[in-house]
Short mmCIF file of C-alpha atoms (C1' of nucleotides) in Angstrom, two decimals:
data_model
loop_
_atom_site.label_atom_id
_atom_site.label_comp_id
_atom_site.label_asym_id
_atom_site.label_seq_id
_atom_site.Cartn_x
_atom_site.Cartn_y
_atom_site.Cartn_z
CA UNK C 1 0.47 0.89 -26.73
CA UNK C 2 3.60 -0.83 -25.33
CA UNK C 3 5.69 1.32 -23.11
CA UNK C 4 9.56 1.08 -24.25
CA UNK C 5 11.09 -1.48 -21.73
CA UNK C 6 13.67 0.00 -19.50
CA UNK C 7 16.11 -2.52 -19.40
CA UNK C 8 18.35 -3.90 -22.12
CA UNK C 9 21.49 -6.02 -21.27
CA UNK C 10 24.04 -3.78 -22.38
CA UNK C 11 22.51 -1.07 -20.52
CA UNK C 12 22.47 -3.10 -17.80
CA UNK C 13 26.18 -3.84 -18.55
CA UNK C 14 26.86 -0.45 -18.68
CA UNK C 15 25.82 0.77 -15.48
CA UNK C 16 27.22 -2.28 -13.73
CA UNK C 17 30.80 -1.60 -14.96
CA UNK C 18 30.11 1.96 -13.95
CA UNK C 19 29.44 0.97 -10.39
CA UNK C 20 32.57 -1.15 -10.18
CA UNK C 21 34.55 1.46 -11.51
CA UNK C 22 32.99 3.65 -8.61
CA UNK C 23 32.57 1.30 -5.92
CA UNK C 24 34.52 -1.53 -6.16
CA UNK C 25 33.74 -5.28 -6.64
CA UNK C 26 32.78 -5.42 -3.52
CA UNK C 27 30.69 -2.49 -3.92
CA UNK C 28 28.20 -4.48 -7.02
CA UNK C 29 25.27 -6.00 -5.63
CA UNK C 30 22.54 -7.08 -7.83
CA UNK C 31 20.23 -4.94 -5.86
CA UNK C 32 22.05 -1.58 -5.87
CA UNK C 33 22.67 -2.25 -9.71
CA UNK C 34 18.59 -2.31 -10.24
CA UNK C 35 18.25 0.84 -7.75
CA UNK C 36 20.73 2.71 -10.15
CA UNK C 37 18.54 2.19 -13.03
CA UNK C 38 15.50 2.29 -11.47
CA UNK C 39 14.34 -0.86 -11.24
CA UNK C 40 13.88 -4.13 -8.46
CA UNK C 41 16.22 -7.04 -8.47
CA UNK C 42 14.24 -9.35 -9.64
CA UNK C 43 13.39 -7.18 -12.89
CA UNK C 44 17.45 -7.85 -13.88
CA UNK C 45 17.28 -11.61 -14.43
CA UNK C 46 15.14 -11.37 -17.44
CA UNK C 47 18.36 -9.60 -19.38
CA UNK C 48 21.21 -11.32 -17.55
CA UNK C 49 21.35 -14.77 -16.47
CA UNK C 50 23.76 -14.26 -13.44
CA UNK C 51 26.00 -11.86 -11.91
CA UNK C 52 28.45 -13.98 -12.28
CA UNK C 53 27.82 -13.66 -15.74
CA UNK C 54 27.33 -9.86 -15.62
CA UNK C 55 30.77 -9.81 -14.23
CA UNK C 56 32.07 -12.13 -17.16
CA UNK C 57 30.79 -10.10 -20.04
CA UNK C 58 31.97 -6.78 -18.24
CA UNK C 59 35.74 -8.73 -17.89
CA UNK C 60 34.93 -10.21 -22.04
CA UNK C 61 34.58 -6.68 -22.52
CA UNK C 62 37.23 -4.87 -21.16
CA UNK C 63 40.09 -7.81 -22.85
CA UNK C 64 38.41 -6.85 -26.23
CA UNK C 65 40.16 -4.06 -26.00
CA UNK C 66 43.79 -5.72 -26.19
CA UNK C 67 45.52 -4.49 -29.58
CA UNK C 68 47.45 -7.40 -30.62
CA UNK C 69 47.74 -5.74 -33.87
CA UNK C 70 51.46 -5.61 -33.21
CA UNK C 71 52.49 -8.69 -34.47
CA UNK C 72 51.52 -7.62 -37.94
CA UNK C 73 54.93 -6.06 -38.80
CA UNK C 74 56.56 -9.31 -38.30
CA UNK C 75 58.62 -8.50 -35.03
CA UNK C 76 57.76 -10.60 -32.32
CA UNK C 77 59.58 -8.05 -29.82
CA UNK C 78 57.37 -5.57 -30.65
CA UNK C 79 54.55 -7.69 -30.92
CA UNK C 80 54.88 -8.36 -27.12
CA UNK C 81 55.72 -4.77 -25.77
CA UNK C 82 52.40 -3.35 -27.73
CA UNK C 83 50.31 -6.37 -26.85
CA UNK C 84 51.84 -6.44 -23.13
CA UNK C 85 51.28 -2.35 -22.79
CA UNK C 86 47.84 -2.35 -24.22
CA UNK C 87 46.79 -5.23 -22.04
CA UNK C 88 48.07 -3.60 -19.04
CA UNK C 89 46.23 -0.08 -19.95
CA UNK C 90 43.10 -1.87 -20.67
CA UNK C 91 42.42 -2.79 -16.92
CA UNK C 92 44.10 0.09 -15.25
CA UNK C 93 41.05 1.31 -16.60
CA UNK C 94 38.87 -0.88 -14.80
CA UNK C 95 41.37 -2.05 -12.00
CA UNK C 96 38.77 -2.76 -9.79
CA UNK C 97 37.54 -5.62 -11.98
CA UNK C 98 40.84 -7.14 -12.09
CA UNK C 99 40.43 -9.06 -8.73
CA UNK C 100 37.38 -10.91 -10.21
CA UNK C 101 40.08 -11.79 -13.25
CA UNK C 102 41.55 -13.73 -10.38
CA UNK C 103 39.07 -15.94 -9.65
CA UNK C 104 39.60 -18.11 -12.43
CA UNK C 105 39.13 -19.99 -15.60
CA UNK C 106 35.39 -17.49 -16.05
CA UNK C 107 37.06 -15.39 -18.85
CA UNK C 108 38.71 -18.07 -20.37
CA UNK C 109 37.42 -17.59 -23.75
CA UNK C 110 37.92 -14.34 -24.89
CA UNK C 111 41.31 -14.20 -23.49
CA UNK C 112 42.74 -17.06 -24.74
CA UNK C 113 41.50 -15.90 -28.23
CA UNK C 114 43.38 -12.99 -27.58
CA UNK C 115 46.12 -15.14 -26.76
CA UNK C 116 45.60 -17.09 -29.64
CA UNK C 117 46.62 -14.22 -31.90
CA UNK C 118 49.75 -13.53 -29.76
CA UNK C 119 51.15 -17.56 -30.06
CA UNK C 120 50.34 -17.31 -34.04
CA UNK C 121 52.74 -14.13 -34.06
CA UNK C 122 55.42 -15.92 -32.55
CA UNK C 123 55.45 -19.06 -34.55
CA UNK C 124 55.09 -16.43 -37.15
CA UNK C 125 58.32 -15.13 -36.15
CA UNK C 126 60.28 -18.35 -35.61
CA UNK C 127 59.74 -19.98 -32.29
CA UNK C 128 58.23 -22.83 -31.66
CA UNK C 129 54.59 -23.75 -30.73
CA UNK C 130 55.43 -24.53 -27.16
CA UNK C 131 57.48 -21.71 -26.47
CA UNK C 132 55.05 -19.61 -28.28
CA UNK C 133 52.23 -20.93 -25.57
CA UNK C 134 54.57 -20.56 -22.52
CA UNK C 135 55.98 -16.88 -23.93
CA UNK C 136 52.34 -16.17 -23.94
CA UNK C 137 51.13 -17.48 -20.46
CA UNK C 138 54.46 -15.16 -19.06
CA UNK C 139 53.17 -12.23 -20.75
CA UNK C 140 50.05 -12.60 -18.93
CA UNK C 141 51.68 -13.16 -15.66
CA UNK C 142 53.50 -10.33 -16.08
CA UNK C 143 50.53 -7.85 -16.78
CA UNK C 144 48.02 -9.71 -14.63
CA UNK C 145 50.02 -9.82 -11.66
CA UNK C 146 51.32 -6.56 -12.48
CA UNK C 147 47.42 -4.91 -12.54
CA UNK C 148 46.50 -6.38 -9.28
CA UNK C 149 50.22 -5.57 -7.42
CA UNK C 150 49.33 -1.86 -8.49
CA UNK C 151 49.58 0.21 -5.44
CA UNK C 152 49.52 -2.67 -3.23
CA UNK C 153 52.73 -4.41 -2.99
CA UNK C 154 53.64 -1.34 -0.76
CA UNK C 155 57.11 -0.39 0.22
CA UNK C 156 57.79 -0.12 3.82
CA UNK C 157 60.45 1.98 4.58
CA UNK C 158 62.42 3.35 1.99
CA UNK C 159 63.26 6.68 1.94
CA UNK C 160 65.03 6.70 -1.44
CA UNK C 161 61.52 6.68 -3.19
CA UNK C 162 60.36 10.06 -2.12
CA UNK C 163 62.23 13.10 -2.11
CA UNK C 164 60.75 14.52 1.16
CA UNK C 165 62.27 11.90 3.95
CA UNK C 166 59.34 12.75 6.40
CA UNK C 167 56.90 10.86 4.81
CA UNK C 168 56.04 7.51 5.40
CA UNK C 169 54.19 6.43 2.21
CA UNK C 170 54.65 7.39 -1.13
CA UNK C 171 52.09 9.98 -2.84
CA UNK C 172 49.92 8.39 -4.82
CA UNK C 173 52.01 9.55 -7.90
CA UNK C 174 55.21 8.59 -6.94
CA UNK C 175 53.74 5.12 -6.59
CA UNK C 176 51.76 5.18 -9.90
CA UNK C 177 54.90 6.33 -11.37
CA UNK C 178 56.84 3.46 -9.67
CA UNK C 179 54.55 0.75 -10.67
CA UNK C 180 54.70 1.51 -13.95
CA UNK C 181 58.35 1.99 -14.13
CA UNK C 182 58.40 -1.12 -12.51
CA UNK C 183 56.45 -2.75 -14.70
CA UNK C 184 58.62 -1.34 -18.20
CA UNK C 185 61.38 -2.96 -16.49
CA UNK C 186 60.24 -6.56 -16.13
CA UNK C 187 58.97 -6.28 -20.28
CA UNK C 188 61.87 -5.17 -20.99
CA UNK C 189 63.96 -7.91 -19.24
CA UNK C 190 61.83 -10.29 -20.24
CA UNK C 191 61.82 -9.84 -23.59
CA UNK C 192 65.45 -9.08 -23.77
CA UNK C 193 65.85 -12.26 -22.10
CA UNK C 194 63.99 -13.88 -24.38
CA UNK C 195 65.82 -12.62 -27.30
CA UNK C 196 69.00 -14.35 -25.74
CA UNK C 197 67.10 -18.15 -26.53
CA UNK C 198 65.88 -17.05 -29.75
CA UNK C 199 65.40 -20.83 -31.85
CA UNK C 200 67.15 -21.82 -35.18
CA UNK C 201 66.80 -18.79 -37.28
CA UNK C 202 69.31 -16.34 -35.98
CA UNK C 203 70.73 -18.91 -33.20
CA UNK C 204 72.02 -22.36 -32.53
CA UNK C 205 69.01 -23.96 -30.38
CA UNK C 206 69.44 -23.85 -26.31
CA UNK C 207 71.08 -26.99 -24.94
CA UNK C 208 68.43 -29.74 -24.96
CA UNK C 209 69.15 -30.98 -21.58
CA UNK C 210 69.13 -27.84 -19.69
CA UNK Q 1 35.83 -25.98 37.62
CA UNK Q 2 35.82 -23.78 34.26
CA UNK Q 3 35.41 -26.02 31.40
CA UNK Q 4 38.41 -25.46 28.54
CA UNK Q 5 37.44 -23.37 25.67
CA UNK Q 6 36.61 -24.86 22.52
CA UNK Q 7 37.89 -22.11 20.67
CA UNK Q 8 41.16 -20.62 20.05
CA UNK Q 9 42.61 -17.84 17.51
CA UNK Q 10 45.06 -20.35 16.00
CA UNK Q 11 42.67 -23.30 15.97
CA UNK Q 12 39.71 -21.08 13.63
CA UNK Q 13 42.70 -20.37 11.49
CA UNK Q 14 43.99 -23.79 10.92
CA UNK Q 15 40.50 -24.63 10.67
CA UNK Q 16 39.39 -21.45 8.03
CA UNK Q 17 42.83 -22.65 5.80
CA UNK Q 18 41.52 -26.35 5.51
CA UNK Q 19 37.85 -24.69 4.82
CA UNK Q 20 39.10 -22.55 1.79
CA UNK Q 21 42.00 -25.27 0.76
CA UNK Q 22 38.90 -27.46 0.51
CA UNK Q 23 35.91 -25.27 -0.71
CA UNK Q 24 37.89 -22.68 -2.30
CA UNK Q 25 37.40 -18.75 -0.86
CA UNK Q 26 33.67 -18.17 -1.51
CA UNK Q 27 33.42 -21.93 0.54
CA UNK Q 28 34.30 -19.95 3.79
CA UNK Q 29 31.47 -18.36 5.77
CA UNK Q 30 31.64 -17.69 9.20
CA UNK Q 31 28.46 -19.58 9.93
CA UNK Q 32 30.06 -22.83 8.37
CA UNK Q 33 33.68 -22.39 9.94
CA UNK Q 34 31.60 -22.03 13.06
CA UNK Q 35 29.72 -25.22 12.40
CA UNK Q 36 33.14 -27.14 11.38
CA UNK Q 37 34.11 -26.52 15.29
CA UNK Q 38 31.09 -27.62 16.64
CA UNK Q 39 30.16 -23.65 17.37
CA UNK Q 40 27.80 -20.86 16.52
CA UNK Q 41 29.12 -18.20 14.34
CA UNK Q 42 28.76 -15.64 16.99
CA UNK Q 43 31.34 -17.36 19.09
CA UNK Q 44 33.86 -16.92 16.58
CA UNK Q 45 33.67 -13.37 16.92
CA UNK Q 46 35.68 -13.75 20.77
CA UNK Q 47 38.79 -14.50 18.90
CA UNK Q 48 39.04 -12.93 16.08
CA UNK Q 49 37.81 -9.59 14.57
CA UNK Q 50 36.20 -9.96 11.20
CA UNK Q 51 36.31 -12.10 8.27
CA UNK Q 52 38.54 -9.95 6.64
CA UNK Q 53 41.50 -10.04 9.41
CA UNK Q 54 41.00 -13.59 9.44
CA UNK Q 55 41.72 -13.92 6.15
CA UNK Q 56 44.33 -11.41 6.05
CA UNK Q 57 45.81 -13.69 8.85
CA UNK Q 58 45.86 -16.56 6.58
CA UNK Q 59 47.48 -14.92 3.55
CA UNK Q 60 50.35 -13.24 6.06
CA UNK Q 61 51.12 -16.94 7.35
CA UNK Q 62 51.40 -18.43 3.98
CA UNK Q 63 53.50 -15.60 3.02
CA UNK Q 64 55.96 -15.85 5.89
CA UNK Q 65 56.94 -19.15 4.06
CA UNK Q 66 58.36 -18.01 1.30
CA UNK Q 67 62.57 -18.22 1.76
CA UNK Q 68 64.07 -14.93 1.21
CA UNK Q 69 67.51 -16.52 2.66
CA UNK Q 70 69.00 -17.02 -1.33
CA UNK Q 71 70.62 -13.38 -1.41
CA UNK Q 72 72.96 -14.85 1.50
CA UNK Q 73 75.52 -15.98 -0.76
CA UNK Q 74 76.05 -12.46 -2.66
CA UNK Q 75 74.42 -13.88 -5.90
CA UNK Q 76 71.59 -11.69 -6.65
CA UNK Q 77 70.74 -13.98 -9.61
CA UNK Q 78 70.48 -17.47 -7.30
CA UNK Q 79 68.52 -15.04 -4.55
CA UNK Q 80 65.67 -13.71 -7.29
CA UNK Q 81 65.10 -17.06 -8.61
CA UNK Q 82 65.11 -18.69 -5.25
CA UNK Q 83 62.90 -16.49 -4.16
CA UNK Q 84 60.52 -16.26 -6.88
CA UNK Q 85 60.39 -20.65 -6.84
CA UNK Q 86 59.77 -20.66 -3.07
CA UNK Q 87 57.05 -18.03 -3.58
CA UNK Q 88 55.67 -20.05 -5.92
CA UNK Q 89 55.47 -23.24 -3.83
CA UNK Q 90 54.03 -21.51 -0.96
CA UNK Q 91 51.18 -19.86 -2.80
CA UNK Q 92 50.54 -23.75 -4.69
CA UNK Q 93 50.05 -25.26 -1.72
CA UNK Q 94 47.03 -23.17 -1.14
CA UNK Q 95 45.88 -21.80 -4.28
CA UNK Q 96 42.49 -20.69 -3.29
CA UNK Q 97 43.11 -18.01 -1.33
CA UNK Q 98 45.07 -15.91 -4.44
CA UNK Q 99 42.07 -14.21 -5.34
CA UNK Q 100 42.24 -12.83 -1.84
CA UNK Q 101 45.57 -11.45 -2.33
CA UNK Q 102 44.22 -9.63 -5.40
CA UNK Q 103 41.87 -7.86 -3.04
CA UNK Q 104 44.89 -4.63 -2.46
CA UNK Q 105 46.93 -3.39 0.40
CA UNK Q 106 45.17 -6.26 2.99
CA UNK Q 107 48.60 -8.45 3.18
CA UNK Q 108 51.19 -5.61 2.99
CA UNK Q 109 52.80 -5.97 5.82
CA UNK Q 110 54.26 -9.55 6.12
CA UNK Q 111 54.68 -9.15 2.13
CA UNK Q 112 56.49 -5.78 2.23
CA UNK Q 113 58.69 -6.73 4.87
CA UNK Q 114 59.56 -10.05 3.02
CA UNK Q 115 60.34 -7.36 -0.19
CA UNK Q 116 62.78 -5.37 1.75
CA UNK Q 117 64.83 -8.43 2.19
CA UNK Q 118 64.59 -9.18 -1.59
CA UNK Q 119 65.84 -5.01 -2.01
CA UNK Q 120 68.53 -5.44 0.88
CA UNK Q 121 69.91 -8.12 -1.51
CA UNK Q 122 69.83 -6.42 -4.72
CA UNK Q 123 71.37 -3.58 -3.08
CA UNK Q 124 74.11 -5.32 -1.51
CA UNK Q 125 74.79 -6.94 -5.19
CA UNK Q 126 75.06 -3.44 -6.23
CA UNK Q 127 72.19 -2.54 -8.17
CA UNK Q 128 70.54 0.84 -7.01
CA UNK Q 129 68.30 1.13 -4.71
CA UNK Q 130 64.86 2.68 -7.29
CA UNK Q 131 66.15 -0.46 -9.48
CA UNK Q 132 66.17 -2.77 -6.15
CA UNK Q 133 62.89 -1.62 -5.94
CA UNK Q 134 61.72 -2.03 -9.33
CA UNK Q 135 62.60 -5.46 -9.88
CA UNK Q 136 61.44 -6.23 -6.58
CA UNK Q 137 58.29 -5.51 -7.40
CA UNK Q 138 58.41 -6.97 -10.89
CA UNK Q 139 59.14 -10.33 -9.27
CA UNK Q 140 55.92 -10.26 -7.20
CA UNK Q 141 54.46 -9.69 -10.47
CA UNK Q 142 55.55 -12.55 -12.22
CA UNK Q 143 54.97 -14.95 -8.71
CA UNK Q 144 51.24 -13.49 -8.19
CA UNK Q 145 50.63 -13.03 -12.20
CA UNK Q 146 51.67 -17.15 -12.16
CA UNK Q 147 49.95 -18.24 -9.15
CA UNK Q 148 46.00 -17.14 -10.69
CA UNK Q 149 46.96 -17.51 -14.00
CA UNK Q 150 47.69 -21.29 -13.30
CA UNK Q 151 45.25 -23.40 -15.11
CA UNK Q 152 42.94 -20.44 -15.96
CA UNK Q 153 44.87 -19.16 -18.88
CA UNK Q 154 43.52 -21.75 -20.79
CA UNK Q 155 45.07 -22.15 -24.07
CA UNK Q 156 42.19 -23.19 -26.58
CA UNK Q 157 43.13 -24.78 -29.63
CA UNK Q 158 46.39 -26.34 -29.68
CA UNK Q 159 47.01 -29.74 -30.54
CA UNK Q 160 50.58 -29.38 -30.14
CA UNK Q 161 50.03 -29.62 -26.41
CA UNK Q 162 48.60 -32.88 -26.21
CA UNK Q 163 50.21 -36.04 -27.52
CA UNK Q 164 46.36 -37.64 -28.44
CA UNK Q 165 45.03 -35.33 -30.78
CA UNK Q 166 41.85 -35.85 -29.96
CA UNK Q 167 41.44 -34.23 -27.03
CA UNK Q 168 40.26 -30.29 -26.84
CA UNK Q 169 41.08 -29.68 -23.07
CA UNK Q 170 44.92 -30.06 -21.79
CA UNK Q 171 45.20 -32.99 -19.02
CA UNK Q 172 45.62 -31.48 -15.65
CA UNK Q 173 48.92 -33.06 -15.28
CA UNK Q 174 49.82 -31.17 -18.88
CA UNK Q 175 48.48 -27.87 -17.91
CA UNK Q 176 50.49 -28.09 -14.73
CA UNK Q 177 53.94 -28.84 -16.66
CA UNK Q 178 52.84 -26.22 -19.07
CA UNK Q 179 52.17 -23.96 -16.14
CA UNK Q 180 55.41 -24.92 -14.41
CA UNK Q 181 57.57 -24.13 -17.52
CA UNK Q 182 56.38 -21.48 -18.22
CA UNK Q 183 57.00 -20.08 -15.02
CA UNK Q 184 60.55 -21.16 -15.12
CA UNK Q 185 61.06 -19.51 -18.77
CA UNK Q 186 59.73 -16.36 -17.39
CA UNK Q 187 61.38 -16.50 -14.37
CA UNK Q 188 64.87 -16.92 -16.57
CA UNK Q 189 64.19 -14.99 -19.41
CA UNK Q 190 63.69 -11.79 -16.58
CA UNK Q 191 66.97 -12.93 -14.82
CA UNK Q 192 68.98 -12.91 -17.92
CA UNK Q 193 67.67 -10.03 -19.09
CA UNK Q 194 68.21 -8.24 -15.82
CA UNK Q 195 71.41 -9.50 -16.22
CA UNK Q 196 72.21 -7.06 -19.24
CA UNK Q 197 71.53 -4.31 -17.43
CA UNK Q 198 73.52 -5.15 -14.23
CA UNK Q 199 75.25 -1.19 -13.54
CA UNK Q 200 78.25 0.17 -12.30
CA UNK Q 201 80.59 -3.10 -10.92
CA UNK Q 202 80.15 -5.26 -14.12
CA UNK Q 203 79.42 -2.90 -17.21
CA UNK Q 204 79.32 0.90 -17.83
CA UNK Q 205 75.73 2.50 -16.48
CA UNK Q 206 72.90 2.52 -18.83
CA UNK Q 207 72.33 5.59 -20.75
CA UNK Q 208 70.67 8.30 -18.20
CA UNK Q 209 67.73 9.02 -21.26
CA UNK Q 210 65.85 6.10 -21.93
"C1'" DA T 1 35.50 -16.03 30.71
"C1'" DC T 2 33.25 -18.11 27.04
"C1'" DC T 3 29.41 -19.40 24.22
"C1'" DT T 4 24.42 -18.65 22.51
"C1'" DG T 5 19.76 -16.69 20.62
"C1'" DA T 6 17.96 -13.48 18.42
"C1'" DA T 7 18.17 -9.80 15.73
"C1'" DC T 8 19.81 -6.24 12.01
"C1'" DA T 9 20.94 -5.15 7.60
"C1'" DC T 10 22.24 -7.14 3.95
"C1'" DC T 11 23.01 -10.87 -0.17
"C1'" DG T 12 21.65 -13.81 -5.10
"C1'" DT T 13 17.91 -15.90 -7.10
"C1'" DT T 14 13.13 -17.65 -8.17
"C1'" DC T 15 8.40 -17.36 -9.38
"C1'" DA T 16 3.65 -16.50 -9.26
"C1'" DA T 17 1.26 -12.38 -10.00
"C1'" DG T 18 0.25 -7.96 -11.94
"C1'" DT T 19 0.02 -4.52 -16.08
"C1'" DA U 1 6.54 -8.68 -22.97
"C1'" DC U 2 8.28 -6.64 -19.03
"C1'" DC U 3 8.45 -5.47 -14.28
"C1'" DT U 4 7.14 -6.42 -9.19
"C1'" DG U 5 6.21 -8.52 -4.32
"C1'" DA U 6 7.16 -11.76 -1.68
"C1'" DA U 7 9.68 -15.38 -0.43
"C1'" DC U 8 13.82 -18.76 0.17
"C1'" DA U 9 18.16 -19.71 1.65
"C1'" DC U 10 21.84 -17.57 2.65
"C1'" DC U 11 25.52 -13.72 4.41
"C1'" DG U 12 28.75 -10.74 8.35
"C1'" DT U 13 28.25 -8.77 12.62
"C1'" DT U 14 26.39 -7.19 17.23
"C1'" DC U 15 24.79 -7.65 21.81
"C1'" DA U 16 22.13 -8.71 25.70
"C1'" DA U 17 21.62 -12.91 27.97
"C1'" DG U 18 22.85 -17.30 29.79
"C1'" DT U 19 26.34 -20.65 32.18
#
DNA sequence: ACCTGAACACCGTTCAAGT
DNA sequence: ACCTGAACACCGTTCAAGT
């Protein structure tokens, strides 16, 4: 009679996002994840290859969750607003994964078929392939560097920000409030930007030598 | 006669930034930064506190780089984008420890008091001082979303990128110029755009209910 | 004063061995 | 098939001891 294994790789996933979400990236060790589910170390490398890996599938996960649906009506403004919002709730989620987002090109695939989608919306809607690939990279600066600045860029001394002049940091919601205030602002000005070098269709084209 | 010290605070720096420009931030250990000095890593712990500090240390010296002097003139426009370019720069020259920076509050002080100058500017062009804040902050997104993004966005299957058609990965020296412009179109489309929404001096307020 | 040896409490990963 | 013990080659950090 063969006792039901207690691992499987997405339960394995599972509790390993959970412990990031709890303790941080820092706070993942390959050890504790086994001791969570009951296990030794050693027993975890017959479902995952890596924890690098681990962390990869956890990061292919969470970008999965991207709606880039928004392109569908046909208006590329939109389409970046709902794919640049979405993006951004999808790892305030799991912000403590985002820092592992940083350490480059591990998540490359899923994203940039996510990305993918958003460049075919654009040429969709009249730009032009390059533009569509560099309008795309921006969005992701903007909500990448946006999900790790969360909380962190940290305002010295500025009493305008809360309403009680004793304090010397923000609360907590006055901060979450500013960061994402912060962050409507620089979609919004980007895209409205944007909309000023719109190609051909509903402009003359930009100077060529700019 | 007391022999010199081999050590010094400013020499394990200099020597921990060539480490990590080199072998990138998981390259650094203590033990091998001691062994690049000819050292034990115990001895390292005379002159400086922890890892973490040291790195911290690193990041606020990079960041003290960056030329907040562009607001001088009164243009607000000229200030952000000088700003934003010489943050750019600094962070290039020593891309490896980004990820670092994504690791929260560490660097807040040298980077926050660099901010307030980028706010003192805004405010003195006249935009208000929650706004000053705002697009502060969205610049450091855009600089920081730019600076790990670089090269890792990856853009899979476009053969508009590369002149030989052949090819499925961008040259470096493409990905760079694709990572540069894209920058700069971000950079400008989130000037202009600000630029429609300048308040009081140039055009009417914006409407109080957004 | 400054550096070292040795230790403590951890890591990720492998692999022969058990059931 | 699936899990374990034990080991390997690492970590950051401390601290009594040497010079």
């Amino acid at each position: 009679m063969p006792r039901t294994p207690i691992l499987s790789a997405s339960g394995i996933r599972t509790a390993a996002l959970a412990l990031v979400d709890r303790d941080g990236l820092a706070g993942l060790s390959m050890r504790k994840l086994a001791a969570e589910l009951g296990v030794r170390a050693a027993s975890l490398y017959g479902h995952v290859a890596t924890k690098d890996d681990l962390l990869h599938d956890l990061a292919a996960g969470i970008l999965e969750e991207v709606d880039v649906s928004g392109f569908a009506e046909g208006d590329w403004r939109h389409g970046l607003t709902t794919c640049a919002r979405s993006y951004r709730a999808a790892l305030a989620e799991h912000p403590n994964i985002v820092p592992f987002l940083a350490y480059g090109p591990a998540h490359r695939e899923t994203s940039s078929r996510r990305l993918d989608v958003v460049r075919g919306g654009l040429v969709a809607a009249g730009w032009g392939r390059r533009e569509a690939t560099m309008i795309a990279a921006s969005l992701v600066y903007l909500v990448l560097g946006a999900a790790l600045s969360s909380f962190s860029s940290g305002f010295s001394g500025d009493q305008a920000l809360h309403p009680d002049p004793g304090r010397a940091e923000p609360l907590p919601s006055v901060a979450e409030e500013l960061d994402h205030d912060s962050f409507e602002l620089a979609l919004a000005a980007f895209v409205d930007g944007l909309a000023l070098r719109v190609p051909a269709d509903l402009r003359a084209p930009q100077v060529d030598a700019g």
